[in-house]
PDB file of C-alpha atoms and ligand atoms in Angstrom:
ATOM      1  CA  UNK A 401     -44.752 -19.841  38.157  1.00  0.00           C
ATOM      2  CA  UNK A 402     -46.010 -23.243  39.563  1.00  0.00           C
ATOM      3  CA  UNK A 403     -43.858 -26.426  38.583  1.00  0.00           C
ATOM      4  CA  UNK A 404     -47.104 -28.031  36.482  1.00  0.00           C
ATOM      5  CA  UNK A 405     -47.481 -24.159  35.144  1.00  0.00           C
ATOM      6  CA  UNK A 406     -43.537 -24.436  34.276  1.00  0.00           C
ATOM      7  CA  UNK A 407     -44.046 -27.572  32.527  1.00  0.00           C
ATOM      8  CA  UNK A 408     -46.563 -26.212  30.378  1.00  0.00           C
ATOM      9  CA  UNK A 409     -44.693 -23.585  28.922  1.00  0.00           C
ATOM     10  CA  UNK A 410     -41.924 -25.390  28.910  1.00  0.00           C
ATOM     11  CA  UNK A 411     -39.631 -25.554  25.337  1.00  0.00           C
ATOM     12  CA  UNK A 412     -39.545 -29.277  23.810  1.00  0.00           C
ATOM     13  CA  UNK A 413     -36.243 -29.156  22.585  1.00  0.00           C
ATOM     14  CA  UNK A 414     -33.495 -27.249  24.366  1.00  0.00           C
ATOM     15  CA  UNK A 415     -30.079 -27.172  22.514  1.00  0.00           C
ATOM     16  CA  UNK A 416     -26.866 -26.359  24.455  1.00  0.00           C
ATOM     17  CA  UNK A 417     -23.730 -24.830  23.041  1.00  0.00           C
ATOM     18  CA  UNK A 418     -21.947 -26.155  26.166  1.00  0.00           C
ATOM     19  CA  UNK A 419     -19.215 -23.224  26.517  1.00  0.00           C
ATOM     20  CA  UNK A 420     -16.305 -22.440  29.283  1.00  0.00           C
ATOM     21  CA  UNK A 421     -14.553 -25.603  29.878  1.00  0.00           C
ATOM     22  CA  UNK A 422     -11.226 -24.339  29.012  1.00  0.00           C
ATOM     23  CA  UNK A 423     -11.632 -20.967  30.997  1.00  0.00           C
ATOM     24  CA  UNK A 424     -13.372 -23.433  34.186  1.00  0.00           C
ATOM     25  CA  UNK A 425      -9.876 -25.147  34.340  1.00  0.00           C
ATOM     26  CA  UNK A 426      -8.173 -22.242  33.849  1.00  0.00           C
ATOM     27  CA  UNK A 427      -9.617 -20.463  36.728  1.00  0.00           C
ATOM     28  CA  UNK A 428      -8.395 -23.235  39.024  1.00  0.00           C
ATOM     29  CA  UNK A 429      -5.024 -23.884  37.494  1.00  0.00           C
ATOM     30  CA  UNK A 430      -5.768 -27.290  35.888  1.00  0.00           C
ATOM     31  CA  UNK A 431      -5.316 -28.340  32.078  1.00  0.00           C
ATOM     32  CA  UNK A 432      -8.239 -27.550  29.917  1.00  0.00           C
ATOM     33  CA  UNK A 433      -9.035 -31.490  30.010  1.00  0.00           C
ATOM     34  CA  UNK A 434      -9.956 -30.878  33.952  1.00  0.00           C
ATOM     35  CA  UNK A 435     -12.956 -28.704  32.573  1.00  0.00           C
ATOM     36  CA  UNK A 436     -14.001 -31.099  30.187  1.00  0.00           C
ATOM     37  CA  UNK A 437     -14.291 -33.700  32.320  1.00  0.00           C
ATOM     38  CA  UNK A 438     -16.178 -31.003  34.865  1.00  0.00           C
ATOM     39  CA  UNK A 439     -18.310 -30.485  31.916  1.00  0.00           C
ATOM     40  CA  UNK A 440     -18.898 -34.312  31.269  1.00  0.00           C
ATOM     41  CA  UNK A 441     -20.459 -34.648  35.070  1.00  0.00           C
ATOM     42  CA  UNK A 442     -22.933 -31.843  34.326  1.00  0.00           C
ATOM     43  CA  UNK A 443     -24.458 -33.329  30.825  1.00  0.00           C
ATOM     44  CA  UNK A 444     -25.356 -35.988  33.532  1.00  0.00           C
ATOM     45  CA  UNK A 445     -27.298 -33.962  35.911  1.00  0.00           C
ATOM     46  CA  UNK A 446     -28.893 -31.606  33.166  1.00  0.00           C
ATOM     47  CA  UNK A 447     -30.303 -34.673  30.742  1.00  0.00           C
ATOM     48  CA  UNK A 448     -31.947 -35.881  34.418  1.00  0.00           C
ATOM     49  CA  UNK A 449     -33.178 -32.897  34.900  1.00  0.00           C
ATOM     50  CA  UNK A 450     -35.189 -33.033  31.857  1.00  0.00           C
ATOM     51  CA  UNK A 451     -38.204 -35.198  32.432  1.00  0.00           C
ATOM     52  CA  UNK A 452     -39.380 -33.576  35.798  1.00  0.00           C
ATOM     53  CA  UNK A 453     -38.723 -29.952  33.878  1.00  0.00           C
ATOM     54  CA  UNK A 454     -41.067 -30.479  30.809  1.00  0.00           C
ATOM     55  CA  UNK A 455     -38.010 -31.095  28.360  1.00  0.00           C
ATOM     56  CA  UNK A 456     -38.570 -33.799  25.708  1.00  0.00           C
ATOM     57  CA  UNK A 457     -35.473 -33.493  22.998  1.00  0.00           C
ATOM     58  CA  UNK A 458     -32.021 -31.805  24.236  1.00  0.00           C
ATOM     59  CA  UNK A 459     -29.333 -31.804  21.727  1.00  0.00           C
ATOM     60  CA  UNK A 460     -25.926 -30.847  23.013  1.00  0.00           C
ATOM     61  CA  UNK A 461     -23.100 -29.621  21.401  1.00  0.00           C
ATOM     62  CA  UNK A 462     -19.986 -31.257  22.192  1.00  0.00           C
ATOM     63  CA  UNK A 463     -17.212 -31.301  18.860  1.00  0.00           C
ATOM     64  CA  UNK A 464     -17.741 -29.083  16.305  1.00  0.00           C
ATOM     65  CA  UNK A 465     -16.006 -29.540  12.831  1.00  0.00           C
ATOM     66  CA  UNK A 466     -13.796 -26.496  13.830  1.00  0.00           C
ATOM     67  CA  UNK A 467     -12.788 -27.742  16.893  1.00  0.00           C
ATOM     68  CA  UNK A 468     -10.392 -29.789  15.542  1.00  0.00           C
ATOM     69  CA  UNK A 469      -8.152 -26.721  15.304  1.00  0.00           C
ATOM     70  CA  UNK A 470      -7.136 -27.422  18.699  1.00  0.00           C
ATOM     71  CA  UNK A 471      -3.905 -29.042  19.714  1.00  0.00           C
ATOM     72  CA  UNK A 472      -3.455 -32.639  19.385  1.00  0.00           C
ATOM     73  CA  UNK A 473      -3.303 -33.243  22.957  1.00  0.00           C
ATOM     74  CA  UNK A 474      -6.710 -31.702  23.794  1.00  0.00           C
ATOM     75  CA  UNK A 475      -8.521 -33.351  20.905  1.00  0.00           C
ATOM     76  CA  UNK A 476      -7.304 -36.727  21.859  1.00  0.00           C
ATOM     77  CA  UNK A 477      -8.021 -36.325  25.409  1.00  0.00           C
ATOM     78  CA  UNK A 478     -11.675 -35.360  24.572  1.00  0.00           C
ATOM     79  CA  UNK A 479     -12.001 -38.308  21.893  1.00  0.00           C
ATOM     80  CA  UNK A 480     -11.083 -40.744  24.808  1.00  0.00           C
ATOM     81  CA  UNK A 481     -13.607 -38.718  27.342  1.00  0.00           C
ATOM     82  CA  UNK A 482     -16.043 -38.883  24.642  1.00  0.00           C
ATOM     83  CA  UNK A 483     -15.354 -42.952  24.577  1.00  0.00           C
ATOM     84  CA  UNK A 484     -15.222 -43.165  28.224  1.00  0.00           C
ATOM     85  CA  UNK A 485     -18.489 -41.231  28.876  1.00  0.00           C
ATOM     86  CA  UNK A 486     -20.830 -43.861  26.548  1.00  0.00           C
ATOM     87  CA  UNK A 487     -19.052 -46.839  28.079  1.00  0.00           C
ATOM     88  CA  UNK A 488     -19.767 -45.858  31.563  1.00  0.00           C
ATOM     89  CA  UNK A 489     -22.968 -43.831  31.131  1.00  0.00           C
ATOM     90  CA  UNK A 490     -24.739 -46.150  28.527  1.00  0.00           C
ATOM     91  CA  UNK A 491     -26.222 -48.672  31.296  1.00  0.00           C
ATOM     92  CA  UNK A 492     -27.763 -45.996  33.287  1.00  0.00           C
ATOM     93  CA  UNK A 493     -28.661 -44.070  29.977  1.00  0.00           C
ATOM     94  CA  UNK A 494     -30.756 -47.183  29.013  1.00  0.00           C
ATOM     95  CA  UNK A 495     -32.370 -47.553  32.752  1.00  0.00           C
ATOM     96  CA  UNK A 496     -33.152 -43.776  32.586  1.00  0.00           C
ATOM     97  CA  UNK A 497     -35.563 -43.677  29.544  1.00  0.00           C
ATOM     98  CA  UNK A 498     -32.683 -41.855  27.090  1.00  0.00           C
ATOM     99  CA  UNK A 499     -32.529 -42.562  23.824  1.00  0.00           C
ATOM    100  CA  UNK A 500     -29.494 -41.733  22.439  1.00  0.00           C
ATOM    101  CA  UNK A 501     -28.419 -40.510  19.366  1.00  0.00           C
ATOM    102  CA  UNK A 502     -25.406 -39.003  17.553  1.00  0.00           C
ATOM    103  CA  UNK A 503     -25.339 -36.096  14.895  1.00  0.00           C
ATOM    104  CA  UNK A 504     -22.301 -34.602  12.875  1.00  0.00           C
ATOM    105  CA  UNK A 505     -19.984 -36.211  10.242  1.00  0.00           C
ATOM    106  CA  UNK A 506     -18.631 -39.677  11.510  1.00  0.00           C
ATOM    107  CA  UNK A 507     -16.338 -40.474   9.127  1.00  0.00           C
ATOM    108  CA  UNK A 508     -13.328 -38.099  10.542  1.00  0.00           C
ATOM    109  CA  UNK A 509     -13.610 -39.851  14.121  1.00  0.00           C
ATOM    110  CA  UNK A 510     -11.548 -43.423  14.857  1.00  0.00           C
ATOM    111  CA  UNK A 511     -12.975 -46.791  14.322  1.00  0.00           C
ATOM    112  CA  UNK A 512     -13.687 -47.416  17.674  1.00  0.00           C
ATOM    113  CA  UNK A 513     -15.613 -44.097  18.746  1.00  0.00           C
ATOM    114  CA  UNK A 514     -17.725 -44.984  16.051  1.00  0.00           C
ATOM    115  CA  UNK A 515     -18.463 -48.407  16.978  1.00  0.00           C
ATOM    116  CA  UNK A 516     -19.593 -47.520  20.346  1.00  0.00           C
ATOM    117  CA  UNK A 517     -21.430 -44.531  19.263  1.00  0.00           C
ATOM    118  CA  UNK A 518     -23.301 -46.783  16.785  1.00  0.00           C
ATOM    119  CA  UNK A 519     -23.841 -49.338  19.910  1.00  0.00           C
ATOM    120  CA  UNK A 520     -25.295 -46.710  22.465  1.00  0.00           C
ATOM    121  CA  UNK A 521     -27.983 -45.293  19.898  1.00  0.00           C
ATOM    122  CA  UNK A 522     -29.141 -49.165  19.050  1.00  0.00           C
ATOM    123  CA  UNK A 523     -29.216 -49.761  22.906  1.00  0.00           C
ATOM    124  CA  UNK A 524     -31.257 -47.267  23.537  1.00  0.00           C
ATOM    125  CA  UNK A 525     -33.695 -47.110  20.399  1.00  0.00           C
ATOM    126  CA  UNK A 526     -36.455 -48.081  22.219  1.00  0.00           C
ATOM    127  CA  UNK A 527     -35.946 -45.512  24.960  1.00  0.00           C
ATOM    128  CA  UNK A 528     -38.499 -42.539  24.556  1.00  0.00           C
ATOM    129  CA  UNK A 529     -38.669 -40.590  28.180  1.00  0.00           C
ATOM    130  CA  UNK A 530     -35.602 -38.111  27.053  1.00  0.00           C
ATOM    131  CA  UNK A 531     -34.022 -37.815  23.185  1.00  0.00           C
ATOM    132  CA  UNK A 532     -30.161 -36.662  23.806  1.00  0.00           C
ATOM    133  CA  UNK A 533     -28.938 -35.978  20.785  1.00  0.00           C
ATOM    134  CA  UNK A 534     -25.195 -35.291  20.604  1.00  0.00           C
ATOM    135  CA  UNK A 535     -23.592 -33.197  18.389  1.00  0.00           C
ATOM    136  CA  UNK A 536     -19.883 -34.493  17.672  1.00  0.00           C
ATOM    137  CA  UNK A 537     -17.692 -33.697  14.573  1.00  0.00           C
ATOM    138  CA  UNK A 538     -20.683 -31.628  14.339  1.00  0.00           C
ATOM    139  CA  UNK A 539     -20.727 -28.221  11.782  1.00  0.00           C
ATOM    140  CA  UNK A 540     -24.023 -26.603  10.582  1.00  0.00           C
ATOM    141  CA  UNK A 541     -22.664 -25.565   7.587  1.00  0.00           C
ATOM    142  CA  UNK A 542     -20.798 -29.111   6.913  1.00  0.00           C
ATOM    143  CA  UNK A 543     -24.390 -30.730   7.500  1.00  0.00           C
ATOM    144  CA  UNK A 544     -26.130 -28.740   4.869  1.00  0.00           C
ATOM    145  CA  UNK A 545     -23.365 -29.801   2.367  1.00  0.00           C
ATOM    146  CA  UNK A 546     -23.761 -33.081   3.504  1.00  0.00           C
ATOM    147  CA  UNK A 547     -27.332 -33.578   2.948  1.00  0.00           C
ATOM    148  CA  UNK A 548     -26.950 -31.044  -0.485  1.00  0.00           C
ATOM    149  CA  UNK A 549     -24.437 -33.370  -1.684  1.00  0.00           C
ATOM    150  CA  UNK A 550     -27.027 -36.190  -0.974  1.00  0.00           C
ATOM    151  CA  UNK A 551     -29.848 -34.565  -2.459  1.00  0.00           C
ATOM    152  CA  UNK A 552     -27.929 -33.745  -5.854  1.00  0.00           C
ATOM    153  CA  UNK A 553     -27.269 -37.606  -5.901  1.00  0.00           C
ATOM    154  CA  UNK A 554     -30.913 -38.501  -5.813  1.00  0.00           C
ATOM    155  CA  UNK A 555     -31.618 -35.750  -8.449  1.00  0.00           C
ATOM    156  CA  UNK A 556     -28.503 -37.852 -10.629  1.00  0.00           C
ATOM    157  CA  UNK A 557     -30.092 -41.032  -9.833  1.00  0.00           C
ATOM    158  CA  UNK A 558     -33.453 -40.045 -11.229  1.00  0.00           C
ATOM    159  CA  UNK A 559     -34.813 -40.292  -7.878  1.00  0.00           C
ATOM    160  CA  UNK A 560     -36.101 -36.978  -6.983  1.00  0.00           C
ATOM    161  CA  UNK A 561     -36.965 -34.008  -9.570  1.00  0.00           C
ATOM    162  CA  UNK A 562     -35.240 -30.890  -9.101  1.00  0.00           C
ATOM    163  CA  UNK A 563     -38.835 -29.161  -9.522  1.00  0.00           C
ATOM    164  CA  UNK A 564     -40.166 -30.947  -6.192  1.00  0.00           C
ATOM    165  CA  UNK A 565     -37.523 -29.678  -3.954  1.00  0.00           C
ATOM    166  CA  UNK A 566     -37.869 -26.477  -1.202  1.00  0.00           C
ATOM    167  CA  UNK A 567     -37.194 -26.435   2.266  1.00  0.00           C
ATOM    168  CA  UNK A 568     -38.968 -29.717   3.672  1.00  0.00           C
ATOM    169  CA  UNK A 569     -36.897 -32.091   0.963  1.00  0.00           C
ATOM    170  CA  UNK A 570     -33.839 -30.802   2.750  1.00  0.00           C
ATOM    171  CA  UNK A 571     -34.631 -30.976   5.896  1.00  0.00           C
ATOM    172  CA  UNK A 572     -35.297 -34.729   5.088  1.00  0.00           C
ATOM    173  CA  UNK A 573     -31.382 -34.950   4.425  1.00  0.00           C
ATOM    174  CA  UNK A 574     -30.066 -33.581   7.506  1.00  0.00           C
ATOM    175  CA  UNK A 575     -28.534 -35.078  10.153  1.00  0.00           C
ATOM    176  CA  UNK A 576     -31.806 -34.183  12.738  1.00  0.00           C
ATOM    177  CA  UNK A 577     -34.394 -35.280  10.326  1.00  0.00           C
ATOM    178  CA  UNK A 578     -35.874 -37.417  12.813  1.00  0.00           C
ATOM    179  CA  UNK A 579     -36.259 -34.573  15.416  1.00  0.00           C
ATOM    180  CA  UNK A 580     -38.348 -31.379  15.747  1.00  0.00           C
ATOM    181  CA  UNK A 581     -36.725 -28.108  15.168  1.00  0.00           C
ATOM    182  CA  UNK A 582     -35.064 -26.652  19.093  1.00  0.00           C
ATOM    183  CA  UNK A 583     -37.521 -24.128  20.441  1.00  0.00           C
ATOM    184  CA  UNK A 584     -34.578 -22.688  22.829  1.00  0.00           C
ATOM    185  CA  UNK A 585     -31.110 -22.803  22.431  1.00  0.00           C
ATOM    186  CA  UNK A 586     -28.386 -22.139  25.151  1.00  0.00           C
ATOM    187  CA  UNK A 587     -25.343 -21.204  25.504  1.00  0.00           C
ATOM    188  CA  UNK A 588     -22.950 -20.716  28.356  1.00  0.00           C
ATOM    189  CA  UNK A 589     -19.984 -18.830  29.322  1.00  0.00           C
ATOM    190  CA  UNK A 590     -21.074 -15.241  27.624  1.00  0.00           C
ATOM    191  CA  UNK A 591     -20.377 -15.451  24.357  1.00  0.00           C
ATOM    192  CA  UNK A 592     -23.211 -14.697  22.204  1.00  0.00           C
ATOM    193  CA  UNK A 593     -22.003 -16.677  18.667  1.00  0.00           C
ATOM    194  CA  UNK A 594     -23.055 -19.756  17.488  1.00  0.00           C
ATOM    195  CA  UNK A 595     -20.666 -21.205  16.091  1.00  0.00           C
ATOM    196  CA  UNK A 596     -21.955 -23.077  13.258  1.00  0.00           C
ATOM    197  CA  UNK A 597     -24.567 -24.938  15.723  1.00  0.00           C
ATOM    198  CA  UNK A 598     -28.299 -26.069  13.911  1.00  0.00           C
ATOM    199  CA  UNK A 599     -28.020 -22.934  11.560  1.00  0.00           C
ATOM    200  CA  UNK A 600     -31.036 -24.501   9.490  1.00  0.00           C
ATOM    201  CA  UNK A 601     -33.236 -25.641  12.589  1.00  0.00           C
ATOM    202  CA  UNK A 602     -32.351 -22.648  14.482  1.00  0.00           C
ATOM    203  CA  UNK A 603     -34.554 -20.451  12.060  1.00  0.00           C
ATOM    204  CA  UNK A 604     -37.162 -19.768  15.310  1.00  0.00           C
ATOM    205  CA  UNK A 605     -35.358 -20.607  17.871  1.00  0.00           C
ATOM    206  CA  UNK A 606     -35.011 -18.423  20.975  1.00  0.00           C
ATOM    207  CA  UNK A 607     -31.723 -17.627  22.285  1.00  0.00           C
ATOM    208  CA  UNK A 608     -30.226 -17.871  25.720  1.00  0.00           C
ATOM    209  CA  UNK A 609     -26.684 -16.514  26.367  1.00  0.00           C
ATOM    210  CA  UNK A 610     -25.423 -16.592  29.883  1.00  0.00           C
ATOM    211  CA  UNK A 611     -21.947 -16.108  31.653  1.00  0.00           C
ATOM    212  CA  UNK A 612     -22.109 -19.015  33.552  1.00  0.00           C
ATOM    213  CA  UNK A 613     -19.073 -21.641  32.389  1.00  0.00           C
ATOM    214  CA  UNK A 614     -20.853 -25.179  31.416  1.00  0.00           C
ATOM    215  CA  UNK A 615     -18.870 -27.109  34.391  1.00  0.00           C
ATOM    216  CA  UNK A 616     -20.999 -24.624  36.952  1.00  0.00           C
ATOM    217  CA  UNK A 617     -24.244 -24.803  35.023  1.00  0.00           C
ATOM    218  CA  UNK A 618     -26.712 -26.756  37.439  1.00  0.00           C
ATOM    219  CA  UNK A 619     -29.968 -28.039  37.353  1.00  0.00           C
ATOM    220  CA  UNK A 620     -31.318 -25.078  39.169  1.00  0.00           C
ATOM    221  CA  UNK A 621     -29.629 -22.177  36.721  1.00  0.00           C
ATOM    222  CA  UNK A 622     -31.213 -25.009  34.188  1.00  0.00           C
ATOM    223  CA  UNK A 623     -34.930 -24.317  35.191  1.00  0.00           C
ATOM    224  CA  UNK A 624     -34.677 -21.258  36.008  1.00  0.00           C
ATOM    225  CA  UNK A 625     -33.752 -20.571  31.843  1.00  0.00           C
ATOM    226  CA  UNK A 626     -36.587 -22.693  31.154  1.00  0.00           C
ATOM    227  CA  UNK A 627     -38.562 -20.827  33.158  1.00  0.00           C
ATOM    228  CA  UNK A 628     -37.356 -16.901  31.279  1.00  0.00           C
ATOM    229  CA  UNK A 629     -37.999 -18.807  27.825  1.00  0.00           C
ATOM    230  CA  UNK A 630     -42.454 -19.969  29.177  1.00  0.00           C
ATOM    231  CA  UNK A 631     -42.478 -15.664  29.414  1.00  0.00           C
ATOM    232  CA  UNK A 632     -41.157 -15.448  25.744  1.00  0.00           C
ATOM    233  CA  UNK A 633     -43.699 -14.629  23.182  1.00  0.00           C
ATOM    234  CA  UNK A 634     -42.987 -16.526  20.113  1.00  0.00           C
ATOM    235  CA  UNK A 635     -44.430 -15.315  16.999  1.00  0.00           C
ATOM    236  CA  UNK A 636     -43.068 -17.076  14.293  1.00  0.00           C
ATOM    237  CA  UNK A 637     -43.638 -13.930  12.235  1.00  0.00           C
ATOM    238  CA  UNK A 638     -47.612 -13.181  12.982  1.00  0.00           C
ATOM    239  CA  UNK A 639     -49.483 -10.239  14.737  1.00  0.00           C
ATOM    240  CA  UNK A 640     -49.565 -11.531  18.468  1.00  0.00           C
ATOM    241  CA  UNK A 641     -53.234 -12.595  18.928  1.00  0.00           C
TER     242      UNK A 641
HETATM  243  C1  IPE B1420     -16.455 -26.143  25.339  1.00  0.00           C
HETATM  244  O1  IPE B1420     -15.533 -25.559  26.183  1.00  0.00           O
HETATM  245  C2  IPE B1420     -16.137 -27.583  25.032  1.00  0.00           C
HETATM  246  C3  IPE B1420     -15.646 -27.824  23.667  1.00  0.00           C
HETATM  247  C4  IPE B1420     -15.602 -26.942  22.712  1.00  0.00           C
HETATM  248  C5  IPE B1420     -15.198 -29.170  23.373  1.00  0.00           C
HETATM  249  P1  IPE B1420     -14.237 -24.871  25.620  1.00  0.00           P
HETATM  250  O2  IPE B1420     -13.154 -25.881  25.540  1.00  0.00           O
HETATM  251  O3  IPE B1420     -14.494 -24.159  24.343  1.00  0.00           O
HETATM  252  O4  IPE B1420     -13.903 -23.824  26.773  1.00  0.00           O
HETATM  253  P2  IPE B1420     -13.383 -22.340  26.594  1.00  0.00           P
HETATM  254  O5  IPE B1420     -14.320 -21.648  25.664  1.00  0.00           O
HETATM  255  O6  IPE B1420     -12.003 -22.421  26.041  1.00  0.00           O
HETATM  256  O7  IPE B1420     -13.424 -21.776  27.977  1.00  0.00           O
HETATM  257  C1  IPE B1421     -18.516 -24.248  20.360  1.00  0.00           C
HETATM  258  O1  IPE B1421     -17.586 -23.799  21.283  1.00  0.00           O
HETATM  259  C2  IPE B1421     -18.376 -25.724  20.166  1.00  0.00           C
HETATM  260  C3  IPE B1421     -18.747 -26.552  21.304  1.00  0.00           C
HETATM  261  C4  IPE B1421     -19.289 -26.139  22.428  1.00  0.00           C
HETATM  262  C5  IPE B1421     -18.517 -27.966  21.126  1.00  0.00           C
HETATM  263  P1  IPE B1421     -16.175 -23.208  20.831  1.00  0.00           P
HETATM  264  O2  IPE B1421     -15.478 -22.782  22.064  1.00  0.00           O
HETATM  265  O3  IPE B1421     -15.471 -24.163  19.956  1.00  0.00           O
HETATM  266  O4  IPE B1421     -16.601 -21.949  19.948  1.00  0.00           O
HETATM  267  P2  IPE B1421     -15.799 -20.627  19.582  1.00  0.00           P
HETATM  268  O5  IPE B1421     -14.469 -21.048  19.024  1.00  0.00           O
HETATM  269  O6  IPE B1421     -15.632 -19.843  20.844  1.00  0.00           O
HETATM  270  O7  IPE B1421     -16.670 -19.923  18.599  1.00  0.00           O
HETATM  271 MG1   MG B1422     -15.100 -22.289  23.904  1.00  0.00          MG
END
């Protein structure tokens, strides 16, 4: 396929379940931190990869509300690398066209994450080359409670009328309501779950599983997904034409 060809086809917004961190390190003989810093290099070279391969929106998965099942040790050291990675990456962020922004249930993460999380995504508001949206404390199931919960208030509040809500008043409630539904989502390191990722906007998404762990995942391996998903036929429940 030619590169302007590639582009054409390509899917608007990719979502990544970025998987194998903890088996990357493992393989070497490091801590499981090791792979999630590994991991933290590649975001870098896959959200550059995104204007020159068509991609618009890429939403990446990077805490998920169960992951806090983990020891104490690994969750702090990846709430540090998660405050570490927007206080060194946020100037080049802002020089690269990224707008930033965070979804997932803040109010479980420290102070101080917060603040910084709520500083990259005002830094970078007017920013509209690449949208990286980044899931943290992040649980599909948790956001639809969230915005439910929400929704019922307005109801209470004499806001909204229980008769005028379906699917579209909901969506308006999530977390993503600003951004389009992902057209492919990714995941590395073989397993072939979810996890509790976009279940709502997920509804037509394609799927790609592959073995590669997310610290090996490059640019190349990147467009060469991109490139399976522009043969996909996507029906969205029609006859093909
Ligand atoms: C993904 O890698 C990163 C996070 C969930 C934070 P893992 O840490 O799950 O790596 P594996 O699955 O144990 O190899
Ligand atoms: C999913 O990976 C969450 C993230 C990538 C942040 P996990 O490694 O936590 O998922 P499971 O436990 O294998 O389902
Ligand atoms: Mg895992």
């Amino acid at each position: 396929m030619a590169a302007d060809d590639q582009i054409a086809r390509a899917p608007h917004h990719v979502a990544c379940i970025m998987d194998g961190n903890g088996r990357w390190a493992a393989g070497r003989g490091r801590p499981r931190l090791f792979g999630h810093h590994a991991g933290a290099r590649r975001v870098k070279e896959i959200v550059r990869a995104c204007p020159d391969l068509g991609v618009r929106y890429l939403t990446i998965f990077a805490f998920s509300t169960e992951n806090w099942k983990r020891t104490q040790s690994e969750v702090s050291g990846l709430m540090k690398l998660f405050r570490r990675y927007i206080q060194r990456e946020a100037r080049d962020l802002l020089a690269e066209g990224v707008r930033v922004r965070f979804i997932g249930d803040r109010v479980r993460l420290d102070e101080k994450l917060v603040r910084l999380m709520d500083e990259l995504e005002l830094l970078t508001s007017r920013n509209d080359k690449v949208h990286l949206t980044i899931a943290l404390n992040y649980g599909g199931r948790d956001e639809i409670g969230r915005a439910t919960k929400r929704l019922a208030q307005e109801i209470a509040d004499g806001k909204l009328s229980a008769h005028e809500v379906d699917e579209t008043t909901l969506a308006r409630f999530l977390d993503t309501h600003v951004l389009p539904d992902p057209d492919l989502v990714i995941r590395t390191s073989g397993e072939a779950r979810i996890s509790n990722f976009l279940l709502w906007q997920s509804a037509y998404a394609e799927y790609e599983f592959i073995d590669t762990l997310w610290p090996d995942f490059t640019r190349e391996e990147f467009s060469k997904v991109l490139r399976a998903y522009g043969a996909r036929d996507r029906r969205f429940g029609a006859v093909p034409a």
